[in-house]
Short mmCIF file of C-alpha atoms in Angstrom, two decimals:
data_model
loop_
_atom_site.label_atom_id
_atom_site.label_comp_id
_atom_site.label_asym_id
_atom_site.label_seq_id
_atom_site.Cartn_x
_atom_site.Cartn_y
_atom_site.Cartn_z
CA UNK A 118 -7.18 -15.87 -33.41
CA UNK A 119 -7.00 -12.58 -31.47
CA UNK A 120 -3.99 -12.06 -28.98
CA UNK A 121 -6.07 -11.22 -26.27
CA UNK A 122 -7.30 -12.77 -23.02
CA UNK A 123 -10.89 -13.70 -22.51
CA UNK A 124 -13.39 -11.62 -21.42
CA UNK A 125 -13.45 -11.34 -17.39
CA UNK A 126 -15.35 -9.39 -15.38
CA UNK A 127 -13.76 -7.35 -12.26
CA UNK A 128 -13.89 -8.73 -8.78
CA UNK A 129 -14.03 -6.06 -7.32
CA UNK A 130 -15.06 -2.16 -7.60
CA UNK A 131 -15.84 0.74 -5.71
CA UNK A 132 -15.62 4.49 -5.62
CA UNK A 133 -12.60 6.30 -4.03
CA UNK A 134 -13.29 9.31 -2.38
CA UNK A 135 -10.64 11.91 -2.70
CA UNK A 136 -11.42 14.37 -0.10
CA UNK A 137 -11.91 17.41 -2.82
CA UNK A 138 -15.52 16.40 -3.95
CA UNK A 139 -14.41 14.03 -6.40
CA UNK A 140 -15.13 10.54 -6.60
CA UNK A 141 -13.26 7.58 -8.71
CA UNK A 142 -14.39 4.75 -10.27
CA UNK A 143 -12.15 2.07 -9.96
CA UNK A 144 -12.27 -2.00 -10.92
CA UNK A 145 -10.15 -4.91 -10.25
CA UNK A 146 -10.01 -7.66 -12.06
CA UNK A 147 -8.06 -10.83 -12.25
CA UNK A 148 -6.23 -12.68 -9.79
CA UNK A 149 -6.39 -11.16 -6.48
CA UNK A 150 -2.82 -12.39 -5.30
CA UNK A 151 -1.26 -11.66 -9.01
CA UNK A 152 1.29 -9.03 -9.95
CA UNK A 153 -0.61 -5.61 -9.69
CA UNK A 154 -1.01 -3.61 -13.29
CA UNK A 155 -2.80 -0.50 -13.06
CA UNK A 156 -4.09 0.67 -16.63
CA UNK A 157 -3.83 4.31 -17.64
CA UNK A 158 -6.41 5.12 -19.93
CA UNK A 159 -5.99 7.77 -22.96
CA UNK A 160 -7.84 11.02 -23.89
CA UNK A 161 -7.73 12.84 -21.06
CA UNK A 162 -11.23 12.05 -20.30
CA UNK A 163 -11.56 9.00 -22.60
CA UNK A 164 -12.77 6.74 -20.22
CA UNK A 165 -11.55 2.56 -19.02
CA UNK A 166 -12.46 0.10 -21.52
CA UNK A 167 -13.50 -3.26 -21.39
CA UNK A 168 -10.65 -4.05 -23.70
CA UNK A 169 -8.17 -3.07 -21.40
CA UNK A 170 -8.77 -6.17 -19.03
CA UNK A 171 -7.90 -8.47 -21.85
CA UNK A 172 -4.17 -6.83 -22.30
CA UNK A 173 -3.35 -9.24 -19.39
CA UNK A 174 -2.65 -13.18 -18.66
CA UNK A 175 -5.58 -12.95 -15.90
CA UNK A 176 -4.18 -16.09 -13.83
CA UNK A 177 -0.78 -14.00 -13.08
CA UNK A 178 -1.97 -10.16 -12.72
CA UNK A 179 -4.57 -8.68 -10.44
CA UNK A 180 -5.50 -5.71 -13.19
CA UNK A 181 -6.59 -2.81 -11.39
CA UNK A 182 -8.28 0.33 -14.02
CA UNK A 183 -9.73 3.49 -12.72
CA UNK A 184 -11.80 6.15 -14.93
CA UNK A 185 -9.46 9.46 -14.54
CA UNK A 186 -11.55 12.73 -12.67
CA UNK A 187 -14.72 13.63 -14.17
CA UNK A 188 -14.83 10.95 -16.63
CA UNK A 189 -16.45 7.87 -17.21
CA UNK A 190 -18.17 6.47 -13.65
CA UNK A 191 -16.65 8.97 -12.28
CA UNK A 192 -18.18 12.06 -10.02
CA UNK A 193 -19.31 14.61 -10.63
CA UNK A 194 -19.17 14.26 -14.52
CA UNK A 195 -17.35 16.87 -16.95
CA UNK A 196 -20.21 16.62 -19.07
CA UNK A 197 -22.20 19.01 -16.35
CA UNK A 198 -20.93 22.54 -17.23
CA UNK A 199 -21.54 22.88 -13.03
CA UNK A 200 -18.68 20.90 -12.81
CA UNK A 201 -15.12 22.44 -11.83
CA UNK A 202 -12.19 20.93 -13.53
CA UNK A 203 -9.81 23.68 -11.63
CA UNK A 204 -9.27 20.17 -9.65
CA UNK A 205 -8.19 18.12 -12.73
CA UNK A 206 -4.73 18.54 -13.33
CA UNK A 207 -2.04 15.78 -13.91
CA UNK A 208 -0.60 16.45 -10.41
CA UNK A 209 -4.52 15.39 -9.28
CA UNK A 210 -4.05 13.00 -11.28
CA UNK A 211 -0.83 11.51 -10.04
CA UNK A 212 -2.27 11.89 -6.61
CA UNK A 213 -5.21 10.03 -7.45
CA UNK A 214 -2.90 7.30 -8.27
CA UNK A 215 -0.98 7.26 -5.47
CA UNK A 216 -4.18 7.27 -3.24
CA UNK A 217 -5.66 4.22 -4.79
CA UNK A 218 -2.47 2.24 -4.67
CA UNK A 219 -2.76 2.97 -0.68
CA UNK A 220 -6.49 2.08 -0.92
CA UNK A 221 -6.25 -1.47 -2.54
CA UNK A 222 -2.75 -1.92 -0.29
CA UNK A 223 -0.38 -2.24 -3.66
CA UNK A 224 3.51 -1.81 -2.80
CA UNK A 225 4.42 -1.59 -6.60
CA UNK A 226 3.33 -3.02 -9.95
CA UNK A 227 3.15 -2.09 -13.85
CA UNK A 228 1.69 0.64 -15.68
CA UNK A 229 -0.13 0.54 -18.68
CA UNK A 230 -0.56 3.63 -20.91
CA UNK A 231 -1.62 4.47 -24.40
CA UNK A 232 -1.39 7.91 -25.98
CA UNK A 233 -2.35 10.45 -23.10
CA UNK A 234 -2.14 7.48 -20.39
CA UNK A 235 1.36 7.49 -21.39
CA UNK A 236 1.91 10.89 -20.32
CA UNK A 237 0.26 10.30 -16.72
CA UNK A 238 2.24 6.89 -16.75
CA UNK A 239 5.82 8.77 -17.11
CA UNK A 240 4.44 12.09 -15.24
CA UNK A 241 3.18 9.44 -11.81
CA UNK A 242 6.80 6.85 -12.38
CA UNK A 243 8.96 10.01 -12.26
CA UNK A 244 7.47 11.40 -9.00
CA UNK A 245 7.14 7.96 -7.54
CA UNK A 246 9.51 5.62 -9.10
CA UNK A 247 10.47 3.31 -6.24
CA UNK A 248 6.33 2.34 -7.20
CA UNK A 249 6.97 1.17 -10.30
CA UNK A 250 8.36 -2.40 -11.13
CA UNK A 251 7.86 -1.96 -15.19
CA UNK A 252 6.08 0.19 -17.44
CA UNK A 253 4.51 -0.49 -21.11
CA UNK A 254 3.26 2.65 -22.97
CA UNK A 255 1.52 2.64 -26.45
CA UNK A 256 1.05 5.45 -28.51
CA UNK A 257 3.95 7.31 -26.81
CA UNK A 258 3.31 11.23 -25.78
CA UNK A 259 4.49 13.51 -23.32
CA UNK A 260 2.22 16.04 -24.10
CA UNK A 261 4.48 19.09 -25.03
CA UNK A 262 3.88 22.34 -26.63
CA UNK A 263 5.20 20.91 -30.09
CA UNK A 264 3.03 17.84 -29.64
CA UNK A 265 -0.36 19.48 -28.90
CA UNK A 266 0.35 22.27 -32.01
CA UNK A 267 0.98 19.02 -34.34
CA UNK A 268 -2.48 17.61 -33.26
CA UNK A 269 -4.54 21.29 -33.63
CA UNK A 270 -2.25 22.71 -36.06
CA UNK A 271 0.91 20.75 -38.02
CA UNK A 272 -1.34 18.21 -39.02
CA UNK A 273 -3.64 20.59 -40.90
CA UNK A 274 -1.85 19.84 -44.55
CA UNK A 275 -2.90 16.56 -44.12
CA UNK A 276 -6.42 16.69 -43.80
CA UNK A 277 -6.95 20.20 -45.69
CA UNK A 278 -10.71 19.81 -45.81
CA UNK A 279 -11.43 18.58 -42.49
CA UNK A 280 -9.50 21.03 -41.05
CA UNK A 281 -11.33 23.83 -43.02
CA UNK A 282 -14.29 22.84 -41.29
CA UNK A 283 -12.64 22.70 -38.34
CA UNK A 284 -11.41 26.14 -38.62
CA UNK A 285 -15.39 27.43 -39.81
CA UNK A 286 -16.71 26.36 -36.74
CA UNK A 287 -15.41 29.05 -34.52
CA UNK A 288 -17.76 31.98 -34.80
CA UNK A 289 -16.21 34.94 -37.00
CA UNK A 290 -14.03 37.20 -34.95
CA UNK A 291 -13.41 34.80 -31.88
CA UNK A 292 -10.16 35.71 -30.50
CA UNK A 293 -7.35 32.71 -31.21
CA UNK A 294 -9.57 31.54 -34.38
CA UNK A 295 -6.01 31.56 -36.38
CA UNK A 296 -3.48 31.28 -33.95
CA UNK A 297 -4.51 28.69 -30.46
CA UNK A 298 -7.61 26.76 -32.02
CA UNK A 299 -7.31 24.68 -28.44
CA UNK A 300 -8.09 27.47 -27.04
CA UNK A 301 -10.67 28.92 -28.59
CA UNK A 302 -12.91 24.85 -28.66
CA UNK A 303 -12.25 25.48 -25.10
CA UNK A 304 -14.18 28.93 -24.56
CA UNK A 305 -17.16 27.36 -26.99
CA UNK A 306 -17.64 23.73 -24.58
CA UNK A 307 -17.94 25.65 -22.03
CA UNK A 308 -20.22 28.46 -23.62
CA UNK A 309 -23.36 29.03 -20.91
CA UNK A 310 -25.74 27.71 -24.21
CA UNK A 311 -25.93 24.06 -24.19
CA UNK A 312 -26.28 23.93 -28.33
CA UNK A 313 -23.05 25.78 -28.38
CA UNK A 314 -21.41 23.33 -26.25
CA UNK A 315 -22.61 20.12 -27.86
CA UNK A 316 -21.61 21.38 -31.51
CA UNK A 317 -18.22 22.53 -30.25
CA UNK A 318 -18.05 18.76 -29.21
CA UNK A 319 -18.85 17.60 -32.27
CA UNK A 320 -16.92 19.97 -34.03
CA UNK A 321 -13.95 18.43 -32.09
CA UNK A 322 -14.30 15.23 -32.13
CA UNK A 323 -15.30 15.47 -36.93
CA UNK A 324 -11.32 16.82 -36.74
CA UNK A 325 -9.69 14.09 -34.83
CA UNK A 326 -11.83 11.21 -36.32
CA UNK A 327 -10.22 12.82 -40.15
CA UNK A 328 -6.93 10.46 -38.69
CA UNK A 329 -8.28 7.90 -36.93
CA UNK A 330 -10.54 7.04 -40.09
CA UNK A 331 -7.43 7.20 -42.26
CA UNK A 332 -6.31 4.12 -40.46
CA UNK A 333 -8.74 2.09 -38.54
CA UNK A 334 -11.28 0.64 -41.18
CA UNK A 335 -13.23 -0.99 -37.60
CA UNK A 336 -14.45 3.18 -37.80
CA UNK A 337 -15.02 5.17 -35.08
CA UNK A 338 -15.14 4.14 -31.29
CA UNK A 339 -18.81 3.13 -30.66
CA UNK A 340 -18.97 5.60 -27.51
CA UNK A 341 -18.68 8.51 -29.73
CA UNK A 342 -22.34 8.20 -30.70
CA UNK A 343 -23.15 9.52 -26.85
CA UNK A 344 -23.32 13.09 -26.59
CA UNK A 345 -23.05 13.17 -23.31
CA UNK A 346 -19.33 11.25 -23.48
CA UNK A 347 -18.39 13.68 -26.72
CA UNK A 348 -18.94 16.87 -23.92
CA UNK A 349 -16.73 14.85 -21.54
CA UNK A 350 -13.91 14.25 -23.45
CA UNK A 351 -13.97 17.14 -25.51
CA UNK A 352 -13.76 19.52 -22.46
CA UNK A 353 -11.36 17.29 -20.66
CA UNK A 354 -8.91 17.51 -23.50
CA UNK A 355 -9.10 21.21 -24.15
CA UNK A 356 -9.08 21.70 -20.28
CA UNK A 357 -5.79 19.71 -20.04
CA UNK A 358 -3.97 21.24 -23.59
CA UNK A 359 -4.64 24.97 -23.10
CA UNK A 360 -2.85 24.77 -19.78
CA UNK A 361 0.01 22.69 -21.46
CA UNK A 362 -0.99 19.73 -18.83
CA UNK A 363 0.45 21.41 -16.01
CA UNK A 364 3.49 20.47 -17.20
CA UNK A 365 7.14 22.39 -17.81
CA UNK A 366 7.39 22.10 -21.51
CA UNK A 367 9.44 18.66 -21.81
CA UNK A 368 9.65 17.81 -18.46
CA UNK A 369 8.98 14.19 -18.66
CA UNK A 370 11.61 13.57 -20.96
CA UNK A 371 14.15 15.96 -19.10
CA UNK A 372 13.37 14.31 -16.31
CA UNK A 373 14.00 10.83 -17.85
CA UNK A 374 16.87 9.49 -15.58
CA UNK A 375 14.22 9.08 -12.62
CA UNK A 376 13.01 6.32 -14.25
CA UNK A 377 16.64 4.88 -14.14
CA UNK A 378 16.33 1.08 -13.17
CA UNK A 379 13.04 0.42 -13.91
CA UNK A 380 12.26 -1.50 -17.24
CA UNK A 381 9.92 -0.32 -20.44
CA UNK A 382 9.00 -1.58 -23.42
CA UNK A 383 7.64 1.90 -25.41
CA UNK A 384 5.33 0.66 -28.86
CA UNK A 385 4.85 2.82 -31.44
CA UNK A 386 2.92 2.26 -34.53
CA UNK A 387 5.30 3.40 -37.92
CA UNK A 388 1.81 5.49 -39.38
CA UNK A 389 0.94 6.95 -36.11
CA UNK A 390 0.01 10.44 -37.23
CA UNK A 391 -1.38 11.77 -33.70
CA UNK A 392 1.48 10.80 -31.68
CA UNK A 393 4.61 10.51 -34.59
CA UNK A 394 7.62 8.27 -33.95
CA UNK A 395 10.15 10.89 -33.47
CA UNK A 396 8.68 11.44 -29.55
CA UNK A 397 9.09 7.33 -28.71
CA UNK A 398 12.49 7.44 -29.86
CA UNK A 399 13.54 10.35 -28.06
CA UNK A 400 12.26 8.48 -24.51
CA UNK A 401 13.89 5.71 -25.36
CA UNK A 402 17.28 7.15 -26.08
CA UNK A 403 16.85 9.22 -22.53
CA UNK A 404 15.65 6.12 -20.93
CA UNK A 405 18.31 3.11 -21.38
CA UNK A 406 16.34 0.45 -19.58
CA UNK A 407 13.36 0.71 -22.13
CA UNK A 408 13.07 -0.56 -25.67
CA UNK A 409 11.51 0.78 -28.65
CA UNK A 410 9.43 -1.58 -30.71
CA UNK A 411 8.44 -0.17 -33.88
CA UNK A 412 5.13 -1.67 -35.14
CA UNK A 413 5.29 -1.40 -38.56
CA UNK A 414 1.81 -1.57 -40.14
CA UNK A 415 0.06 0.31 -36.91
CA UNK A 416 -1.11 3.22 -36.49
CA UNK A 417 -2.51 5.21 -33.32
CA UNK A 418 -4.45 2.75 -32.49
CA UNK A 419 -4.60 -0.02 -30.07
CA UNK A 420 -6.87 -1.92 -32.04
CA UNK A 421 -4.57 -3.18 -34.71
CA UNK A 422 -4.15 -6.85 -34.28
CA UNK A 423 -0.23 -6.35 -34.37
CA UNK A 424 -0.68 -3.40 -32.02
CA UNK A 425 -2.85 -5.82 -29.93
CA UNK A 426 -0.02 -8.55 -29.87
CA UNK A 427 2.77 -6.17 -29.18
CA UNK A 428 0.85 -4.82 -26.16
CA UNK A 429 0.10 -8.63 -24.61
CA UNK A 430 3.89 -9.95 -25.37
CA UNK A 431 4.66 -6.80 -23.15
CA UNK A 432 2.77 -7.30 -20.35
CA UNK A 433 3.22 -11.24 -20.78
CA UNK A 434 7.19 -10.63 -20.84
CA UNK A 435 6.69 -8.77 -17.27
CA UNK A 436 5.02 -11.20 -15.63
CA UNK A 437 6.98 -12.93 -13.81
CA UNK A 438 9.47 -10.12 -13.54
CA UNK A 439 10.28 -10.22 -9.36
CA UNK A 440 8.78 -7.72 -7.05
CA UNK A 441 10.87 -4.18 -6.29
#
């Protein structure tokens, strides 16, 4: 029997106007007078899920989610070259956050994150912490120097062929080929040629599926067969990593003690070879109100039916936690 909630549909929706030509898609769903949960999704640029409503008991929390700038229902759409993501940044981000908990009249509530949503979940809880009344983060990052090399270079001995082909993509002689390979997917997606932008998507997305294959036998997210959504996220991501997310290197866990009296619980799978243990563990020894679970059998992947559990006994074990 699967650990989730039922299937619900939001209540509510709308697009949120942030004053800089953007607009963002945002649901709610639930109980209207429940705790508020706002769900942070992953990528950047990966888009809310359906799933995502189903983390929560939907009788006690009024689950708000919210496609991040230029992705998903979002305006205007990364995948549009025309676009300019010189206004996507995690501080827009953050904002963006902060504006819709104004908009939908929220004093505080919990934050779900996995992978990059964890990130924006410690980046927004640092800068506005008296917001926060408990956060649960999956798939822990912070999004560090060391952390995007692992992911475009350290993990390269792993998957030697994949990355080989990886590495062949880039046209002879591009500059960074050897040494920033984030950099140089981000000069092809956004290449004036529109085949040279769709196969740098591709490209992109052949070396990250080499891990998520290695331990999700449900295969590839079903979304990934949309080009459009591959340009998205692909130029998203490279967008966010070569500018190191707008974020001093380590910051978030420097700045740790801001997050002093609020409660966590951080999950992290054992075999998670995007986002490895050793980052979770760090956060939780600079942050003494969270706790570490170690899922043993998981991986990066929220989909893993211990995963799955681990994520709903979080949010289930903060729901009747009293208002800040």
């Amino acid at each position: 029997m699967s650990p989730l909630y039922p299937d619900i549909e939001p209540y509510d929706h709308g697009l949120l106007d942030t004053g800089d030509g953007n607009l963002i898609y945002w649901e709610a769903c639930g109980n209207p007078a429940g705790r508020p949960a706002l769900v942070l999704h992953g990528g950047p640029g990966s888009g809310c899920s359906t799933t995502a409503r189903r983390y929560f008991d939907p009788d006690a929390y009024r689950i708000i989610l919210f496609d991040q700038r230029n992705c998903g229902r979002s305006l205007p759409s990364a995948a549009d070259p025309e676009t300019d993501l010189s206004l996507n940044t995690t501080w827009h981000l953050v904002a963006d956050i902060e504006r819709l908990r104004l908009h939908l009249g929220i004093d505080s509530g919990l934050l779900l994150g996995n992978s990059w949503g964890s990130t924006l979940a410690l980046a927004y809880a640092e800068t506005h912490p008296e917001r926060v009344a408990a956060i649960v983060i999956a798939g822990v990052t912070t999004t560090r120097r060391s952390e995007i090399d692992w992911l475009y270079r350290g993990m390269a001995p792993l998957f030697p062929e994949e990355w080989h082909r990886f590495r062949q993509a880039i046209p002879a002689g591009m500059q960074g080929q050897d040494e920033d390979m984030v950099a140089a997917y981000h000069r092809l997606l956004n290449d004036p040629d529109p085949a040279t932008r769709l196969k740098a998507a591709r490209d992109w997305h052949d070396w990250e599926a080499a891990s998520i294959l290695l331990t999700a036998p449900e295969g590839l997210p079903r979304r990934w067969a949309d080009p459009a959504y591959l340009l998205t996220r692909a130029r998203i991501i490279t967008h966010y990593f070569v500018n190191g997310a707008w974020l001093e290197d380590g910051a978030l866990l420097k700045n740790a003690a801001r997050l002093s009296g609020i409660p966590g619980v951080l999950l992290q799978g054992r075999f998670d070879i995007e986002a490895p243990l050793v980052t979770a563990w760090e956060l939780a020894r600079a942050w003494p109100q969270s706790e570490l679970k170690i899922i043993e059998q998981a991986a990066h992947s929220t989909s893993n039916p211990d995963m799955t559990a681990a994520i709903v006994a979080a949010t289930d074990r903060f729901r009747d936690l009293p208002q800040k």
